[in-house]
Short mmCIF file of C-alpha atoms in Angstrom, two decimals:
data_model
loop_
_atom_site.label_atom_id
_atom_site.label_comp_id
_atom_site.label_asym_id
_atom_site.label_seq_id
_atom_site.Cartn_x
_atom_site.Cartn_y
_atom_site.Cartn_z
CA MET A 146 -53.15 63.76 5.77
CA ARG A 147 -53.98 60.68 7.76
CA ILE A 148 -51.14 58.27 7.06
CA GLY A 149 -50.53 54.65 8.01
CA ILE A 150 -46.99 53.27 8.04
CA MET A 151 -47.34 49.57 7.28
CA GLY A 152 -44.03 48.31 8.59
CA THR A 153 -42.03 50.54 10.90
CA GLY A 154 -38.56 49.33 9.99
CA GLY A 155 -35.82 51.64 8.83
CA VAL A 156 -37.59 53.05 5.78
CA GLY A 157 -41.04 53.28 7.36
CA GLY A 158 -39.72 54.71 10.60
CA TYR A 159 -37.60 57.33 8.85
CA PHE A 160 -40.07 58.66 6.29
CA GLY A 161 -43.01 58.19 8.65
CA GLY A 162 -41.08 60.12 11.27
CA LEU A 163 -40.45 62.97 8.83
CA LEU A 164 -44.16 63.11 7.95
CA ALA A 165 -45.20 63.06 11.62
CA LYS A 166 -42.70 65.82 12.39
CA ALA A 167 -44.25 67.86 9.57
CA GLY A 168 -47.64 67.68 11.27
CA HIS A 169 -49.41 64.82 9.52
CA GLU A 170 -51.48 62.34 11.53
CA VAL A 171 -49.20 59.34 11.23
CA THR A 172 -49.81 55.93 12.80
CA PHE A 173 -46.96 53.44 12.89
CA ILE A 174 -47.76 49.74 12.53
CA ALA A 175 -45.07 47.88 14.46
CA ARG A 176 -44.66 44.86 16.71
CA GLY A 177 -42.69 43.40 19.59
CA GLU A 178 -40.14 45.41 21.54
CA HIS A 179 -40.03 48.05 18.82
CA LEU A 180 -43.74 48.75 19.32
CA LYS A 181 -43.38 48.83 23.11
CA ALA A 182 -40.53 51.32 22.90
CA ILE A 183 -42.40 53.61 20.49
CA ARG A 184 -45.45 53.60 22.74
CA SER A 185 -43.42 54.25 25.88
CA HIS A 186 -40.73 56.65 24.69
CA GLY A 187 -41.77 57.81 21.22
CA LEU A 188 -39.97 57.26 17.93
CA LYS A 189 -36.45 58.66 17.77
CA VAL A 190 -34.74 59.33 14.44
CA GLU A 191 -30.97 59.71 14.55
CA SER A 192 -29.37 61.12 11.40
CA VAL A 193 -25.67 61.30 10.64
CA ASN A 194 -26.01 64.11 8.09
CA PHE A 195 -29.30 65.77 9.02
CA VAL A 196 -31.18 66.88 12.12
CA SER A 197 -32.12 64.15 14.61
CA PHE A 198 -35.56 64.35 16.20
CA LEU A 199 -38.06 62.62 18.49
CA ILE A 200 -41.76 62.01 17.81
CA GLN A 201 -43.38 61.86 21.25
CA PRO A 202 -46.05 60.83 21.75
CA ALA A 203 -46.15 58.67 18.64
CA ARG A 204 -49.26 56.84 17.46
CA ALA A 205 -48.37 53.16 17.21
CA THR A 206 -50.22 49.86 17.13
CA ASP A 207 -49.90 46.30 15.88
CA ASN A 208 -53.53 46.25 14.71
CA PRO A 209 -54.48 48.29 11.61
CA ALA A 210 -58.14 47.92 12.59
CA ASP A 211 -57.39 50.39 15.42
CA VAL A 212 -56.44 52.99 12.82
CA GLY A 213 -59.32 52.90 10.36
CA GLU A 214 -59.24 54.26 6.84
CA VAL A 215 -56.39 56.62 5.99
CA ASP A 216 -55.50 58.87 3.06
CA LEU A 217 -52.12 57.28 2.42
CA VAL A 218 -50.44 53.99 3.31
CA LEU A 219 -46.67 53.73 3.04
CA PHE A 220 -46.24 50.00 2.47
CA VAL A 221 -42.73 49.22 3.66
CA VAL A 222 -42.69 45.69 5.03
CA LYS A 223 -40.02 43.23 3.91
CA THR A 224 -40.99 41.71 0.58
CA TYR A 225 -41.43 38.23 2.03
CA ASP A 226 -44.14 39.63 4.34
CA THR A 227 -46.12 41.30 1.55
CA ASP A 228 -49.04 38.86 1.41
CA SER A 229 -49.67 38.67 5.16
CA ALA A 230 -49.24 42.43 5.62
CA ALA A 231 -51.58 43.23 2.73
CA GLN A 232 -54.36 41.17 4.31
CA LEU A 233 -53.69 42.68 7.73
CA MET A 234 -53.92 46.27 6.54
CA ARG A 235 -57.32 45.99 4.81
CA PRO A 236 -59.07 48.08 7.54
CA MET A 237 -56.84 51.07 6.66
CA VAL A 238 -57.75 51.05 2.97
CA GLY A 239 -60.88 52.71 1.65
CA SER A 240 -61.93 53.71 -1.85
CA GLN A 241 -59.99 57.00 -1.60
CA THR A 242 -56.85 55.55 0.05
CA THR A 243 -53.58 55.63 -1.88
CA ILE A 244 -51.09 52.82 -1.25
CA LEU A 245 -47.45 53.68 -1.94
CA PRO A 246 -45.15 50.63 -1.75
CA LEU A 247 -41.49 51.43 -1.06
CA GLN A 248 -40.06 47.92 -1.26
CA ASN A 249 -37.16 46.32 -3.07
CA GLY A 250 -37.77 44.59 -6.37
CA VAL A 251 -40.27 45.21 -9.16
CA GLU A 252 -43.27 43.08 -8.13
CA SER A 253 -44.87 45.06 -5.28
CA VAL A 254 -47.76 46.55 -7.26
CA GLN A 255 -48.45 43.22 -8.95
CA LYS A 256 -48.68 41.46 -5.58
CA LEU A 257 -50.72 44.19 -3.89
CA SER A 258 -53.19 44.25 -6.79
CA ARG A 259 -54.29 40.77 -5.68
CA TYR A 260 -55.78 42.41 -2.59
CA PHE A 261 -56.67 45.95 -3.65
CA PRO A 262 -57.96 47.65 -6.81
CA LYS A 263 -55.19 49.08 -8.97
CA GLU A 264 -56.86 52.47 -8.56
CA ASN A 265 -55.60 52.44 -4.96
CA LEU A 266 -52.00 51.86 -6.01
CA ILE A 267 -49.13 54.01 -7.21
CA GLY A 268 -45.55 52.88 -7.76
CA GLY A 269 -42.66 53.95 -5.57
CA MET A 270 -38.92 53.60 -5.16
CA THR A 271 -36.68 54.75 -2.35
CA GLN A 272 -32.97 55.17 -1.74
CA ALA A 273 -32.12 55.66 1.93
CA LEU A 274 -29.59 53.96 4.18
CA VAL A 275 -31.73 53.49 7.27
CA SER A 276 -32.15 50.80 9.92
CA ILE A 277 -33.54 50.06 13.37
CA ALA A 278 -30.62 50.89 15.68
CA ALA A 279 -32.53 49.84 18.80
CA PRO A 280 -36.21 49.42 19.73
CA GLY A 281 -37.86 52.77 19.05
CA VAL A 282 -34.75 54.21 17.38
CA ILE A 283 -34.23 54.68 13.63
CA LYS A 284 -30.76 55.48 12.27
CA HIS A 285 -30.23 57.33 9.00
CA GLU A 286 -26.63 56.86 7.91
CA ALA A 287 -26.14 58.58 4.55
CA GLN A 288 -27.07 61.57 2.42
CA TYR A 289 -29.73 59.63 0.53
CA LYS A 290 -33.37 60.26 1.50
CA ARG A 291 -34.91 59.87 -1.94
CA ILE A 292 -38.38 58.75 -2.96
CA VAL A 293 -39.63 58.51 -6.55
CA CYS A 294 -43.39 58.13 -7.10
CA GLY A 295 -45.32 57.44 -10.27
CA GLU A 296 -48.83 56.57 -11.39
CA LEU A 297 -49.05 53.19 -13.08
CA ASN A 298 -50.36 54.86 -16.25
CA GLY A 299 -47.60 57.49 -16.25
CA ARG A 300 -49.93 60.43 -15.70
CA GLU A 301 -49.27 63.37 -13.39
CA THR A 302 -52.35 63.32 -11.17
CA PRO A 303 -53.48 65.58 -8.31
CA ARG A 304 -52.94 62.84 -5.74
CA LEU A 305 -49.43 62.17 -7.02
CA LYS A 306 -48.57 65.87 -6.77
CA MET A 307 -50.07 66.08 -3.28
CA ILE A 308 -48.12 63.08 -1.98
CA CYS A 309 -44.82 64.23 -3.47
CA GLU A 310 -45.32 67.74 -2.13
CA ALA A 311 -46.10 66.41 1.36
CA LEU A 312 -42.92 64.31 1.29
CA LYS A 313 -40.86 67.27 0.07
CA GLN A 314 -42.21 69.58 2.75
CA ALA A 315 -41.42 66.89 5.32
CA GLY A 316 -37.78 66.85 4.21
CA ALA A 317 -37.60 63.92 1.79
CA ASP A 318 -36.06 64.29 -1.65
CA ALA A 319 -39.26 63.35 -3.44
CA GLU A 320 -39.89 63.44 -7.16
CA MET A 321 -42.48 62.29 -9.67
CA THR A 322 -41.83 60.12 -12.70
CA ASN A 323 -43.89 59.22 -15.75
CA ASP A 324 -42.12 55.84 -15.99
CA ILE A 325 -42.06 54.14 -12.61
CA GLU A 326 -41.29 50.76 -14.22
CA LYS A 327 -38.02 52.11 -15.60
CA THR A 328 -37.18 53.57 -12.18
CA LEU A 329 -37.80 50.25 -10.42
CA TRP A 330 -35.90 48.14 -12.94
CA THR A 331 -32.97 50.56 -12.87
CA LYS A 332 -32.73 50.20 -9.10
CA LEU A 333 -33.05 46.42 -9.41
CA LEU A 334 -30.14 46.44 -11.86
CA HIS A 335 -28.06 48.11 -9.14
CA ILE A 336 -29.01 45.97 -6.15
CA ALA A 337 -29.79 42.44 -7.39
CA PRO A 338 -26.40 41.77 -9.06
CA LEU A 339 -24.43 43.35 -6.22
CA GLY A 340 -26.45 41.51 -3.58
CA GLY A 341 -26.13 38.20 -5.40
CA MET A 342 -22.38 38.53 -5.92
CA ALA A 343 -21.78 39.69 -2.35
CA CYS A 344 -23.75 36.77 -0.92
CA ALA A 345 -22.15 34.21 -3.24
CA THR A 346 -18.66 35.34 -2.21
CA ARG A 347 -19.43 36.59 1.34
CA SER A 348 -17.52 39.71 0.31
CA THR A 349 -17.62 43.47 0.73
CA VAL A 350 -17.85 45.82 -2.23
CA GLY A 351 -14.13 46.51 -1.99
CA ALA A 352 -13.26 42.82 -2.24
CA LEU A 353 -15.46 42.39 -5.31
CA ARG A 354 -13.89 45.41 -6.98
CA SER A 355 -10.37 44.16 -6.31
CA ASP A 356 -10.88 40.97 -8.34
CA ALA A 357 -11.14 41.68 -12.07
CA GLU A 358 -12.96 38.44 -12.90
CA ALA A 359 -15.48 38.92 -10.10
CA PHE A 360 -16.12 42.50 -11.17
CA ALA A 361 -16.61 41.40 -14.78
CA MET A 362 -19.12 38.82 -13.55
CA LEU A 363 -20.96 41.55 -11.63
CA ARG A 364 -21.32 43.53 -14.86
CA ARG A 365 -22.63 40.43 -16.66
CA ALA A 366 -25.24 40.02 -13.93
CA MET A 367 -26.23 43.66 -14.48
CA ALA A 368 -26.50 42.99 -18.22
CA GLU A 369 -28.89 40.10 -17.49
CA VAL A 370 -31.23 42.48 -15.66
CA GLU A 371 -31.01 44.97 -18.52
CA ALA A 372 -31.82 42.28 -21.09
CA VAL A 373 -34.85 41.07 -19.13
CA ALA A 374 -36.16 44.61 -18.61
CA ARG A 375 -35.83 45.39 -22.31
CA ALA A 376 -37.58 42.12 -23.18
CA LYS A 377 -40.48 43.30 -21.01
CA GLY A 378 -40.60 46.58 -22.91
CA VAL A 379 -38.96 48.78 -20.28
CA ALA A 380 -37.08 51.73 -21.83
CA MET A 381 -33.78 51.35 -19.99
CA ASP A 382 -31.05 53.94 -20.58
CA ALA A 383 -28.42 52.86 -23.10
CA ASP A 384 -25.65 53.33 -20.52
CA VAL A 385 -27.52 51.83 -17.56
CA VAL A 386 -24.85 49.18 -16.84
CA ASP A 387 -22.07 51.77 -16.95
CA LYS A 388 -24.03 54.02 -14.57
CA ALA A 389 -24.59 51.11 -12.18
CA THR A 390 -20.89 50.26 -12.35
CA ALA A 391 -20.01 53.87 -11.51
CA PHE A 392 -22.36 53.68 -8.53
CA VAL A 393 -20.63 50.52 -7.25
CA ASN A 394 -17.26 52.23 -7.70
CA SER A 395 -18.48 55.17 -5.60
CA LEU A 396 -19.22 52.98 -2.57
CA GLY A 397 -16.77 52.65 0.30
CA PRO A 398 -14.61 49.50 0.24
CA GLY A 399 -16.22 48.21 3.42
CA SER A 400 -19.76 48.64 2.09
CA MET A 401 -21.95 45.57 2.36
CA PRO A 402 -25.38 45.08 0.75
CA SER A 403 -28.16 44.71 3.30
CA ILE A 404 -29.04 41.27 1.92
CA LEU A 405 -25.55 40.04 2.85
CA ARG A 406 -25.94 41.47 6.36
CA ASP A 407 -29.15 39.46 6.72
CA VAL A 408 -27.56 36.27 5.38
CA LEU A 409 -24.54 36.57 7.68
CA ALA A 410 -26.86 37.15 10.63
CA GLY A 411 -28.86 34.02 9.78
CA LYS A 412 -31.98 36.07 9.02
CA ARG A 413 -34.43 35.77 6.17
CA SER A 414 -33.39 37.76 3.12
CA GLU A 415 -35.11 39.38 0.15
CA TYR A 416 -33.34 37.14 -2.38
CA ASP A 417 -36.64 36.24 -4.03
CA ALA A 418 -37.58 39.87 -4.68
CA LEU A 419 -34.12 40.54 -6.15
CA SER A 420 -32.64 37.74 -8.25
CA GLY A 421 -35.91 35.82 -8.02
CA SER A 422 -37.81 38.56 -9.84
CA VAL A 423 -35.13 38.60 -12.55
CA VAL A 424 -35.44 34.83 -13.00
CA ARG A 425 -39.25 34.95 -13.20
CA ALA A 426 -39.21 37.78 -15.72
CA GLY A 427 -36.54 35.95 -17.70
CA ARG A 428 -38.67 32.82 -17.92
CA GLU A 429 -41.70 34.91 -18.87
CA THR A 430 -39.82 36.58 -21.74
CA ASN A 431 -37.63 33.61 -22.69
CA THR A 432 -34.50 35.56 -21.71
CA ALA A 433 -31.50 33.73 -20.27
CA THR A 434 -30.50 34.68 -16.70
CA PRO A 435 -27.89 32.07 -15.69
CA LEU A 436 -26.15 34.15 -13.03
CA HIS A 437 -29.39 35.15 -11.33
CA GLU A 438 -30.63 31.56 -11.56
CA PHE A 439 -27.49 30.62 -9.61
CA PHE A 440 -27.87 33.42 -7.02
CA TRP A 441 -31.57 32.68 -6.53
CA THR A 442 -31.16 28.91 -6.21
CA CYS A 443 -28.27 29.12 -3.74
CA LEU A 444 -29.92 31.79 -1.60
CA LYS A 445 -33.18 29.84 -1.55
CA VAL A 446 -31.33 27.01 0.18
CA VAL A 447 -29.62 29.42 2.57
CA ASP A 448 -32.94 31.11 3.35
CA SER A 449 -34.59 27.79 4.19
CA GLN A 450 -32.16 27.51 7.12
CA SER A 451 -32.68 31.07 8.41
CA LYS A 452 -34.09 32.07 11.77
#
């Protein structure tokens, strides 16, 4: 397949690297020093638990018009760059192109459908602890390398099978789902409450777990997400909050949500795609979300002062 990676950060660099290594014609859309390094020295993927590798030469550009129409776009920019990136990548999208967003939150398809027909879009979710370690270098730091894909209508289509199979053969833990909305909301229930609590307290996971009242508040924030999802008609598991709690308990005490890392570094964060999406859905369904209203409002002020 001809594949465009729209946003060569940790997620795009890692999964795009796997696909390039597997023999697909992959072009990485990047910028700045990261782009220069990829062009000069290739894209290096360092993995703690799996094989490290180098893609050299690597196709890379900052102009999607140089690429032309592709079969698949992995849309992996930060959520706050969605609108600008969607307009920029138009030259890569034809009538037969599939766009697979692998972003945080639950609003990616809704936002992308402003620019492209829904027939071009499928839903996607990823779990992978990856980051840019240095220009041209992607670091994969955990066992997770999961991607879940699903058609918006829940059907199992030939293109969905083809994309999942390509990802599997490349080394990703890829799977199909007939309910991508449930998958996305379940992930949001994990990451939005934890990110909001961590940012509000400037605390690691271990610190949050050690305070009974804080941990109880975290569970209430999870319950808010569950209530909103159910109000929207999403078939959440009955024990979804307990499962999310077990996940938090499985994390190392020094673990820190990526949103807190961004806030502490003075960078822009994805607060609006996390608690913001909960607040918007709550208002839409007349469901109370007081904790996420608090997280979202506070982080909006913090974000306005970011670099």
